[in-house]
XYZ file of C-alpha atoms in Angstrom:
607
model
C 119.557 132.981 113.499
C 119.547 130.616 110.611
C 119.884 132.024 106.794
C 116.994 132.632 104.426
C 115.955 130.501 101.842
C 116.833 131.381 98.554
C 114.617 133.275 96.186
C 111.716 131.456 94.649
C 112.303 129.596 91.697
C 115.959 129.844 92.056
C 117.750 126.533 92.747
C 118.697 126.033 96.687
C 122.068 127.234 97.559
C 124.855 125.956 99.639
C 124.707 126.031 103.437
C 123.636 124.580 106.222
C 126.052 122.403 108.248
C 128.401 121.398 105.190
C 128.488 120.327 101.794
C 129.572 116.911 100.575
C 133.443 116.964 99.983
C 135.508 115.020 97.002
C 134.554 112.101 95.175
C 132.532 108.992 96.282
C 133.444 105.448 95.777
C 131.213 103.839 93.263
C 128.498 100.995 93.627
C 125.769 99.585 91.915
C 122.280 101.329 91.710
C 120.370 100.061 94.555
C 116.587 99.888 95.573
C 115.676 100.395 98.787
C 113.467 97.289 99.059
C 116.667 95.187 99.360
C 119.742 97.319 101.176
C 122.635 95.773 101.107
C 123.892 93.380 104.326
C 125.742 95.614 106.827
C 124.617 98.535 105.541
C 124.884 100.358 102.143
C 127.883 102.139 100.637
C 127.886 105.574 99.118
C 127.277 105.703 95.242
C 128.992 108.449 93.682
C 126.625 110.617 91.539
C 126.281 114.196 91.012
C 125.120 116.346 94.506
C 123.141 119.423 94.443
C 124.053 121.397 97.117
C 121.763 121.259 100.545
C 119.283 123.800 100.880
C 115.565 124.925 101.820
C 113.452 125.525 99.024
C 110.199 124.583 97.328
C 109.422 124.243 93.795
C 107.922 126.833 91.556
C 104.444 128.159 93.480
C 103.482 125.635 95.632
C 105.437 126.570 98.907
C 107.416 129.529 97.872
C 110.169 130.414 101.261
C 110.044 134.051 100.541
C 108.660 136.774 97.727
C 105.626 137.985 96.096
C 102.484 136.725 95.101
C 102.906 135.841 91.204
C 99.197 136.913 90.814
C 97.556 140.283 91.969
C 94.749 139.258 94.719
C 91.113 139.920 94.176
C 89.401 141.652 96.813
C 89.672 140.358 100.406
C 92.530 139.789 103.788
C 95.115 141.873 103.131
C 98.375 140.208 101.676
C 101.681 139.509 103.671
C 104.866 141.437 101.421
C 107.714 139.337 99.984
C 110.557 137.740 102.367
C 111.160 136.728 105.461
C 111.007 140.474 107.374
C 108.270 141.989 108.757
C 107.343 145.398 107.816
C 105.812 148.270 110.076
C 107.285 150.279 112.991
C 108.165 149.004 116.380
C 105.526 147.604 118.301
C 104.998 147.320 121.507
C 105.229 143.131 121.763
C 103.854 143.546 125.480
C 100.393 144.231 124.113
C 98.036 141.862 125.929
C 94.270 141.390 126.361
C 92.120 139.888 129.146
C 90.514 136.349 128.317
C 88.495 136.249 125.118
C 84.459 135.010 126.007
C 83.847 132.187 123.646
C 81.513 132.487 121.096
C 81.239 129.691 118.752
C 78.715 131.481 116.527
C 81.276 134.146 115.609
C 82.717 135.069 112.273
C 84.973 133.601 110.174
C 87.356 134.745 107.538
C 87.176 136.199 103.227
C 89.950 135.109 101.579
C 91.826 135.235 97.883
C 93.346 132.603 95.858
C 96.497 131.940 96.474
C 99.391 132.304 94.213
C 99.627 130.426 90.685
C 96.653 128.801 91.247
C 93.218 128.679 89.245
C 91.807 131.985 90.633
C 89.021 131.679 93.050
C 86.384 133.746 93.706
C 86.862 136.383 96.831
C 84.360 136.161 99.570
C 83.464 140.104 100.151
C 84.030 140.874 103.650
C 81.022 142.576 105.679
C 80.900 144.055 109.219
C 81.503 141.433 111.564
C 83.348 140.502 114.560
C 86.873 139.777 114.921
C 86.899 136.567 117.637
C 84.584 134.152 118.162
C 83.955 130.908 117.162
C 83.873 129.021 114.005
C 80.450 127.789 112.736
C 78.945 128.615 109.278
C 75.639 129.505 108.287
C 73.238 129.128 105.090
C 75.006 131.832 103.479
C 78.341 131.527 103.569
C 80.040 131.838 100.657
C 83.205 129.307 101.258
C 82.121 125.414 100.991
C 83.946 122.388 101.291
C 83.657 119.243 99.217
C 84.891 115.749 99.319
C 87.019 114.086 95.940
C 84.273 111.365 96.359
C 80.916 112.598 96.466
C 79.817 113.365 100.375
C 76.579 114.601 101.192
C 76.308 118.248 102.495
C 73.985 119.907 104.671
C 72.158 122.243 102.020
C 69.273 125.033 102.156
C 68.469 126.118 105.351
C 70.947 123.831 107.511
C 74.150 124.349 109.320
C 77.597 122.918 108.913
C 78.316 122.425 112.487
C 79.665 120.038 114.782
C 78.766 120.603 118.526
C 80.108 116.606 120.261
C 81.976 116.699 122.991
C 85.942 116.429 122.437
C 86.051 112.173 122.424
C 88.795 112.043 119.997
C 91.791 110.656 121.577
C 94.225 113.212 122.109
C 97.630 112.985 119.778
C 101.037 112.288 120.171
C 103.844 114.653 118.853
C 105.737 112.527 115.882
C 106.785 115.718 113.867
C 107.983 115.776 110.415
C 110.074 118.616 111.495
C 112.453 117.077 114.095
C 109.909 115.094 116.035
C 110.350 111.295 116.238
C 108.188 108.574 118.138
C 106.089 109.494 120.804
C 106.776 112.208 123.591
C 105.967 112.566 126.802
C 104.055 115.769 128.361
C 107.126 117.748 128.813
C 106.463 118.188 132.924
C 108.718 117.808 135.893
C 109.408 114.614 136.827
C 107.987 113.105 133.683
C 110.548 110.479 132.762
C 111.592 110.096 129.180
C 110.988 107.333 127.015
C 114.992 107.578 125.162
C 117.807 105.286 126.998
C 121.338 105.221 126.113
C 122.091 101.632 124.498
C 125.107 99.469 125.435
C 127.143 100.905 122.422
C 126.137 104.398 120.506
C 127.673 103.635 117.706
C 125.541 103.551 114.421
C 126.002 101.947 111.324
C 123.680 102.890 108.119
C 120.659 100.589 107.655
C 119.608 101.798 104.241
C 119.179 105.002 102.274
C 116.589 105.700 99.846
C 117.672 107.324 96.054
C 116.266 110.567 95.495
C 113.846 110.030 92.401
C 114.349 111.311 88.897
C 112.847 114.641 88.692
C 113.413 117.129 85.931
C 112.399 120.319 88.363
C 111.870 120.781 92.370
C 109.323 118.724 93.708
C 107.891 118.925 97.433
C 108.585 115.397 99.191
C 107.908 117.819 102.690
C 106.711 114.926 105.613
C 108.160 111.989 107.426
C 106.407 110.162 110.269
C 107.846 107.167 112.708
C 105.138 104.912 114.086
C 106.094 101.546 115.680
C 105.664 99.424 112.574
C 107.244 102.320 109.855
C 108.932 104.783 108.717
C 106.460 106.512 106.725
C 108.235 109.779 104.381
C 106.519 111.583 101.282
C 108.264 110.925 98.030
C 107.121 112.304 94.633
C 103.584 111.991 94.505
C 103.175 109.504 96.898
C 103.476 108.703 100.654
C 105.418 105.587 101.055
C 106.174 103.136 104.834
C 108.927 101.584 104.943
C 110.540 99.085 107.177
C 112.342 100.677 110.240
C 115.381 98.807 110.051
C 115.349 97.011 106.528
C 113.575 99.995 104.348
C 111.824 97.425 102.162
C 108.581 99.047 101.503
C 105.376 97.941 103.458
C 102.856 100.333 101.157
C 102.681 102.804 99.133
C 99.732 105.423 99.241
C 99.967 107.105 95.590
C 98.255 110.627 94.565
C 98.381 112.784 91.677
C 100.258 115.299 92.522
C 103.198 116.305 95.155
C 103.060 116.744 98.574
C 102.993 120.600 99.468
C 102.334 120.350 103.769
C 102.064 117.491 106.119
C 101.242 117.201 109.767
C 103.599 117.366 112.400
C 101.384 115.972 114.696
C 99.786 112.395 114.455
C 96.993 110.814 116.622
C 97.316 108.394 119.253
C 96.029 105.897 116.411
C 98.612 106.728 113.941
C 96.958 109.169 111.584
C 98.492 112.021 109.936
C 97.079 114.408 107.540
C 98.970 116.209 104.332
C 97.864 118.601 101.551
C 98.958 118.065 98.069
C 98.158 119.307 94.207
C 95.793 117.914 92.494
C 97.871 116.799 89.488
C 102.028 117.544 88.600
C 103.192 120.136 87.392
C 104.498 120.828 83.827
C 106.535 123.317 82.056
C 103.019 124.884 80.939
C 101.525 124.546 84.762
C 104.431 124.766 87.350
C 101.313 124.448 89.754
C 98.286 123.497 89.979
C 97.521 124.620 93.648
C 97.739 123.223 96.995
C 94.083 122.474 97.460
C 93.851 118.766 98.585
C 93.255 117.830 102.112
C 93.236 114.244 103.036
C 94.133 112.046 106.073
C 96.201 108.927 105.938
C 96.464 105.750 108.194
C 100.343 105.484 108.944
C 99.870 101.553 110.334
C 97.584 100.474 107.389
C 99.012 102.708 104.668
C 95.654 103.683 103.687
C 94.562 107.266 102.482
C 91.612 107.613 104.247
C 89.174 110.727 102.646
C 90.068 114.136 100.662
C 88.876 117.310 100.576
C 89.060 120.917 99.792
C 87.716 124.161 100.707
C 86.358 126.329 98.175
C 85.793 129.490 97.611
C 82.468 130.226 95.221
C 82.769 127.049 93.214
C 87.053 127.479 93.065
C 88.988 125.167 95.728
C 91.764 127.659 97.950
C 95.363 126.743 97.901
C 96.225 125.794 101.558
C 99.746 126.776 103.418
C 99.551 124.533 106.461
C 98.297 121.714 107.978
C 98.208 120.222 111.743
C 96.359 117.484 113.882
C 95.068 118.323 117.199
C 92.501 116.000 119.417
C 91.598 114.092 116.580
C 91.135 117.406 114.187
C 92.474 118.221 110.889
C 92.745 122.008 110.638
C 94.314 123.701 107.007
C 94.869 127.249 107.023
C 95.937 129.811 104.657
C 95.720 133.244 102.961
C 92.168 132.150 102.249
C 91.067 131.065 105.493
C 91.152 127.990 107.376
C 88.993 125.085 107.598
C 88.280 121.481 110.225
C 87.605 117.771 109.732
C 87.581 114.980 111.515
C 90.054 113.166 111.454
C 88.638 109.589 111.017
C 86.178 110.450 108.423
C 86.781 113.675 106.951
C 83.292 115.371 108.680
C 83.104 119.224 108.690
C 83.718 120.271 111.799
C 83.633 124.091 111.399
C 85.030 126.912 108.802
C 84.912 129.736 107.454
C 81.952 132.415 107.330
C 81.630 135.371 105.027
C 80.562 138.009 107.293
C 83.982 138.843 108.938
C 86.858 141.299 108.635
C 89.238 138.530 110.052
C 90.607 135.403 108.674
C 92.609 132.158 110.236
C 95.914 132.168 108.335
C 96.959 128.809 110.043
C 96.974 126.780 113.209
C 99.455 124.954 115.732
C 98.231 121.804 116.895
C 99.132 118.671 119.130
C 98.365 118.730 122.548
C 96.084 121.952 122.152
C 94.951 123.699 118.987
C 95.794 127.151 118.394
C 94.859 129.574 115.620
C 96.895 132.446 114.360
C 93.941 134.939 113.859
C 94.809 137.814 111.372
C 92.657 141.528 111.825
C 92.758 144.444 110.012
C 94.405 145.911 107.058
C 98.228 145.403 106.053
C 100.555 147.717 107.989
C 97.891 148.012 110.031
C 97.269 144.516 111.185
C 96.510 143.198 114.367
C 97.294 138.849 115.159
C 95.038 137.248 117.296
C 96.459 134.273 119.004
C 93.586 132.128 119.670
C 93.429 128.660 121.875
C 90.286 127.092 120.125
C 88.408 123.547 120.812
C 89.345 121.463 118.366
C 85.569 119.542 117.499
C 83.905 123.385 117.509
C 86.021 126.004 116.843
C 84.859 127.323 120.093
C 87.621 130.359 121.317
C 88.654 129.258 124.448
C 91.037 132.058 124.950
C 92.838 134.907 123.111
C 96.156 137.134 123.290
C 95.773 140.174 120.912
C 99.496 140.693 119.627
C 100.732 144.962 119.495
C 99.069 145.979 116.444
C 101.448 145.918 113.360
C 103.332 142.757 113.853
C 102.299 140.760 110.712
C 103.319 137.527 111.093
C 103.789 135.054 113.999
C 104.701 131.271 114.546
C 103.406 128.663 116.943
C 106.497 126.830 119.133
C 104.315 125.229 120.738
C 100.559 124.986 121.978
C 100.899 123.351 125.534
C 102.762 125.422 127.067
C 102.004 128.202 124.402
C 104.790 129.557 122.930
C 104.629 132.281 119.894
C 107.474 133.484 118.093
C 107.973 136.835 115.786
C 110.056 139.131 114.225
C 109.318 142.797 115.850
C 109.715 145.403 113.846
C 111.938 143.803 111.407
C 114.583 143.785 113.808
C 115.628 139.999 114.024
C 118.083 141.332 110.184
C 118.802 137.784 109.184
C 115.603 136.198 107.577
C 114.889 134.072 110.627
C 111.564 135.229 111.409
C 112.219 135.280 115.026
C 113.741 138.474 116.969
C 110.929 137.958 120.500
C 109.313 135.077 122.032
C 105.658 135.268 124.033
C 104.623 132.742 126.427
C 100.932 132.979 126.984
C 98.856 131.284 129.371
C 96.292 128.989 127.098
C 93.136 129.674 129.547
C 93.596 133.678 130.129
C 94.675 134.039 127.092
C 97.624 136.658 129.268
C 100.909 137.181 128.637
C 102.984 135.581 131.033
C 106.380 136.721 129.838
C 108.593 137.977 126.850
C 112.036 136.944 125.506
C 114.059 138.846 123.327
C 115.865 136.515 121.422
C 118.280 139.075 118.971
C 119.178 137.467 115.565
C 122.812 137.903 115.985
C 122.840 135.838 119.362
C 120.429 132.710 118.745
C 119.661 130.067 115.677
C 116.633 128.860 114.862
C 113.924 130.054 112.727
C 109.949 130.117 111.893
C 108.136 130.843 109.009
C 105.137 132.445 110.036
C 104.211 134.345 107.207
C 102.331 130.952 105.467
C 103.594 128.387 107.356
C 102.321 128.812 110.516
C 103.991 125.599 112.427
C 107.239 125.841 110.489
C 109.308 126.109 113.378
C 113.191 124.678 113.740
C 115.665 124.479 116.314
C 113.350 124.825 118.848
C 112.064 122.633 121.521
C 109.412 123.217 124.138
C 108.936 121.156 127.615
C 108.952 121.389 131.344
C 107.981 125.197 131.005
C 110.976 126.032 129.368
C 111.627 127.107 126.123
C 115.173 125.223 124.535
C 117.339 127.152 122.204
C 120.440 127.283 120.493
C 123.099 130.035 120.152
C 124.805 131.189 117.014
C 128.022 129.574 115.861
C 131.163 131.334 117.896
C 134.821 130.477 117.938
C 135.849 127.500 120.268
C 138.533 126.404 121.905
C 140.611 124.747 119.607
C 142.241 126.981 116.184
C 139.512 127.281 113.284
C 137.102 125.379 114.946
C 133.471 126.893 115.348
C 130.762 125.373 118.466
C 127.244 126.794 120.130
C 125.418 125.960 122.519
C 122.093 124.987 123.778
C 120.033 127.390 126.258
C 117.081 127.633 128.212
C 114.629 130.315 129.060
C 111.797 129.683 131.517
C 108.824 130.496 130.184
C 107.324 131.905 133.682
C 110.016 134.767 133.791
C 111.147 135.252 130.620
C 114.584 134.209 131.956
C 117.448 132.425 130.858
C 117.943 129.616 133.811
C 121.436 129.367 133.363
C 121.602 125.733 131.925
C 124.034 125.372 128.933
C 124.524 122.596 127.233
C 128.009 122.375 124.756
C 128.152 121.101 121.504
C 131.812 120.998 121.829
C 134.648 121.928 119.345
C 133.697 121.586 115.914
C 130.281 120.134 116.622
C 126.692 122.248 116.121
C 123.952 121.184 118.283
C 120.516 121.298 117.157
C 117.611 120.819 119.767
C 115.198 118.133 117.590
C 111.986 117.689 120.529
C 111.567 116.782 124.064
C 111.580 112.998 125.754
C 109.748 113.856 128.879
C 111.594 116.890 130.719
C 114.998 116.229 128.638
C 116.088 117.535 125.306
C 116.824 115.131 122.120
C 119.405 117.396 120.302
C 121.382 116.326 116.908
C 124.626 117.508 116.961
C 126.394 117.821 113.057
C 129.772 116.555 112.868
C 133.071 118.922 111.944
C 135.005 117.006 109.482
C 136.648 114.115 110.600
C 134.143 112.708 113.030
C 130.141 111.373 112.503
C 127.064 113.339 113.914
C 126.019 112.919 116.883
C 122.275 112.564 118.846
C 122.534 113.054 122.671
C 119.704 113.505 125.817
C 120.176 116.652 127.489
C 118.720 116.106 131.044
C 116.212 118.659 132.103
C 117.788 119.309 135.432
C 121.466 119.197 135.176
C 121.640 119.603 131.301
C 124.101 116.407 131.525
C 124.572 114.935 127.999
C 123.888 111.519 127.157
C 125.420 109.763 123.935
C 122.282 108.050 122.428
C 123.744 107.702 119.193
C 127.180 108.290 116.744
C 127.035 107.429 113.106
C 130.151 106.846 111.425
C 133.024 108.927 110.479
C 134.113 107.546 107.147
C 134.655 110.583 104.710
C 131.040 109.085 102.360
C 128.600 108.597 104.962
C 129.935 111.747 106.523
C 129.384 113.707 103.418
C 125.989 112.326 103.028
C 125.016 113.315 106.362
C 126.277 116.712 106.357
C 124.222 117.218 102.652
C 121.345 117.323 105.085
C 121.428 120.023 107.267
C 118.803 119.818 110.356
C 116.950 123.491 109.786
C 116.230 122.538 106.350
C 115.834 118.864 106.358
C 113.655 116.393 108.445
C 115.098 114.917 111.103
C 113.427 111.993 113.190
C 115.001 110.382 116.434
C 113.520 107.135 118.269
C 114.826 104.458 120.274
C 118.041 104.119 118.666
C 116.628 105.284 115.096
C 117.859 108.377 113.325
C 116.131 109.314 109.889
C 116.716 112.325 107.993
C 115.156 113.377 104.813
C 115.278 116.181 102.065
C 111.429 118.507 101.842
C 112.186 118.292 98.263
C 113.430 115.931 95.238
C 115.683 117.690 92.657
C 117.322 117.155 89.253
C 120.572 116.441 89.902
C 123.323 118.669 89.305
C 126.670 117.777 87.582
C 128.632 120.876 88.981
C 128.902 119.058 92.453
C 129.633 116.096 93.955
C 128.269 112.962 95.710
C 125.154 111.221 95.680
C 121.835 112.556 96.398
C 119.141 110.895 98.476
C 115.692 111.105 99.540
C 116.256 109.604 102.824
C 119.150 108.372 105.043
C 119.000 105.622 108.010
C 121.242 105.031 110.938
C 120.471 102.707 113.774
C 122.411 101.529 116.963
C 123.454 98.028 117.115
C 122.857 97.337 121.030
């Protein structure tokens, strides 16, 4: 698997799929509101080195809580390994009954944060639904003043599912709009008369004197919409002049990977930036944003007592905004910010986060630490309502939703996957038993990709889900030709646990990277070695034949700018002839390396 991140608060270190080589030829500063005709040169200015990180408290990839937690869940250790014995991962339980008056989680406040006060946990039962009664502790308020249901009343929402369901556009490797990943459903990619790319524009990182989160990039048909520092800003597909700019107070921390059918998306951010004095303020804002319109469209948080929780993940399912963290988790409506459910004090369990998209699934946690139990719950997405639920072999701490339709989990067993990935077994569970249909050991030392499921519950890369198959790629091995390295892309049905005995090359010196599905086949990015331009190519979904969809160029400066960003730590977007990729972070720059830095790079196809 993949490398950790480096320690928090450390700056990111070299890795990924290269690092920008020699000097860069020089050019004037340029904005991206007017690129340059034929597409923009390379500046040379100093490079940090590529990396996954986050700054200060925020987001941290790995370590421990900088604050002792107050009474409530019990807290995840530091790092990317999972602690405990070795479970049995073939632990399974029969279909959960659906309860929607059930309890809901306690929480703490989450690292660095203005301290919040603990909802004390009482008897209570560990599934079940969502709602919240008169006396629940946890409350959730609007940045503009929204009336509540006080006194005696409910917070409750019991319509039907009408939302229109969403689209996959990821900010993790998903670009434009999938299909539903069956047999025989056609995909939406076709190869163009000529592959190869030219750069349409790139936009400058901004002048930061720490780490700042920039995490989030969306493609609608108008935009291409990617955080920046303290703002969410769409930009012109092919030109990058801007279109809008949605500014807040603070950075960025999460952001959907999911968007509805409409073109919303929803993001958490702080509430102000951080200073020397405050490196955080706390993840604690919950709003939704109109991609087309470039609109922000409400904000909220979820408090605990009269202190808002800081918030680890975000995701959109059904027309559902669902936050999750070490606090709990939380719904809204999408459109107009509504409660739909959270938490209630009563309960020994707590949501840590939730996968969304097609269905929405919540990553239950039960039990104390060392102890703990994960209840993988399919839940509807207006009422919280438990619609099924896998009970994970008690002491596996974390886990990481693939995917929610088919349902895909990922964890590290036992601490055995040894490299920080967060991944050593897959389970594939049926979303209306709630059963285990089958288990894939996926060591480490044989496959890359990773998840961070110990706060970021969606955080999955190098993955991709469709057709009842599960897509990965192998570690980097010798190929055929003297010092160069290759891997491959394999398949796993997710019916028998077993590898189908598709492979699809990257060929000699190239990495390939699955990014989503188009329909049954496999958009993969394949990084360049050193004399030749990345690569994206459709893998079909029967006969794994590669198709050349796109091949930037293989001058040494737009090489080196591509390679800065490597695709398990960056954001990577493919559609119709479109590649974007974008850093999670801005940083100062460094003048111990090389090259320019930038936010965002664009390559397009000319026919």
């Amino acid at each position: 698997m993949s490398q950790p991140p480096p320690p928090p608060n450390q700056p990111p270190q070299p890795g990924g799929y290269g690092q920008p080589q020699g000097q860069l030829p020089q050019q004037p500063a340029q904005s991206p509101q007017t690129p340059p005709a034929g597409g923009p040169d390379f500046a040379k200015s100093p490079q940090p080195a590529p990396g996954y990180g986050y700054p200060q408290a925020p987001q941290p990839p790995q370590g421990t809580p900088q604050t002792p937690p107050p009474a409530g869940p019990p807290q995840p250790q530091p790092g990317y390994g999972y602690p405990g014995g070795q479970p049995n991962p073939y632990a399974q339980s029969p279909a959960a009954q659906p309860n929607p008056y059930g309890a809901q989680q306690s929480g703490y406040g989450y690292p660095g944060q203005p301290p919040t006060v603990p909802v004390q946990p009482q008897a209570g039962t560990p599934g079940g639904g969502r709602k919240v009664n008169a006396q629940v502790v946890m409350i959730v308020s609007t940045v503009v003043v929204i009336a509540l249901i006080i006194g005696t009343g409910i917070w409750y929402s019991n319509r039907s599912d009408g939302g229109k369901q969403d689209t996959a556009s990821s900010s993790g490797g998903t670009g434009g709009k999938e299909g539903d990943g069956k047999s025989g459903s056609g995909g939406t990619e076709k190869a163009p008369s000529d592959p190869a790319a030219k750069v349409l524009y790139q936009v400058p990182m901004p002048e930061v004197s720490d780490l700042v989160t920039t995490t989030g990039s969306w493609l609608t048909d108008k935009a291409y919409v990617k955080s920046g520092v303290a703002e969410v800003v769409g930009y012109d597909r092919d030109k990058g002049t801007k279109l809008w700019t949605i500014e807040l107070p603070g950075p960025v921390c999460e952001a959907s990977n999911h968007t509805t059918s409409d073109g919303k998306a929803a993001i958490v951010y702080e509430p102000a930036m951080p200073t020397k004095d405050k490196p955080t303020h706390g993840c604690s804002q919950v709003a939704a944003i109109d991609l087309d319109a470039g609109k922000k469209l409400w904000t909220q948080t979820v408090k605990s007592g009269d202190q808002p929780i800081g918030l680890d993940n975000v995701t959109v399912s059904g027309g559902t905004v669902a936050v999750g963290g070490t606090s709990g988790g939380a719904a809204f409506d999408i459109a107009d910010g509504k409660v739909l459910w959270a938490p209630k004090a009563a309960d020994t369990c707590y949501d840590s986060g939730y996968g969304g998209g097609a269905k929405l699934v919540a990553v239950r946690k039960c039990g104390q630490y060392g102890q703990r139990q994960l209840h993988i719950q399919t839940i509807d997405p207006k009422s919280g309502k438990v619609i099924s639920e896998y009970k994970m072999s008690q002491g596996i701490e974390y886990a990481a939703i693939v995917s929610t339709d088919p349902l895909v989990v990922a964890a590290d067993v036992g601490q055995s996957a040894g490299d920080g990935s967060g991944i050593s077994d897959f389970f594939s569970i049926d979303n209306g038993t709630g059963k285990l249909r089958a288990h894939i050991s996926a060591p480490g030392d044989t496959y890359a990709a990773r998840c961070d499921g110990i706060s970021r519950v969606e955080d999955c890369r190098g993955l991709a889900v469709g057709d009842d198959r599960l897509y990965v790629p192998t570690e980097d091995h010798d190929g055929s030709e003297e010092f160069r390295k290759t891997n491959e892309i394999v398949a796993f049905d997710l019916g028998t646990g077993k590898q189908t005995g598709q492979r699809a090359d990257a060929g000699d010196g190239y990495h390939i990277y699955p990014l989503r599905m188009d329909g049954a086949d496999v958009i993969a990015y394949k990084s360049p070695p050193y004399d030749k331009g990345g690569q994206i190519v459709s893998i079909d979904g029967g006969s794994f034949k590669q198709t050349k969809l796109l091949e930037n160029p293989a001058s040494r400066d737009v090489r080196d700018a591509e390679t800065s960003m490597s695709p398990d730590r960056a954001e990577f977007l493919y559609s119709q002839g479109h590649l974007y990729m974008s850093s999670i972070y801005a940083r100062k720059a460094s003048s111990s390396s090389l090259g320019k830095d930038y936010l965002a790079l664009a390559f397009g196809v000319g026919g």
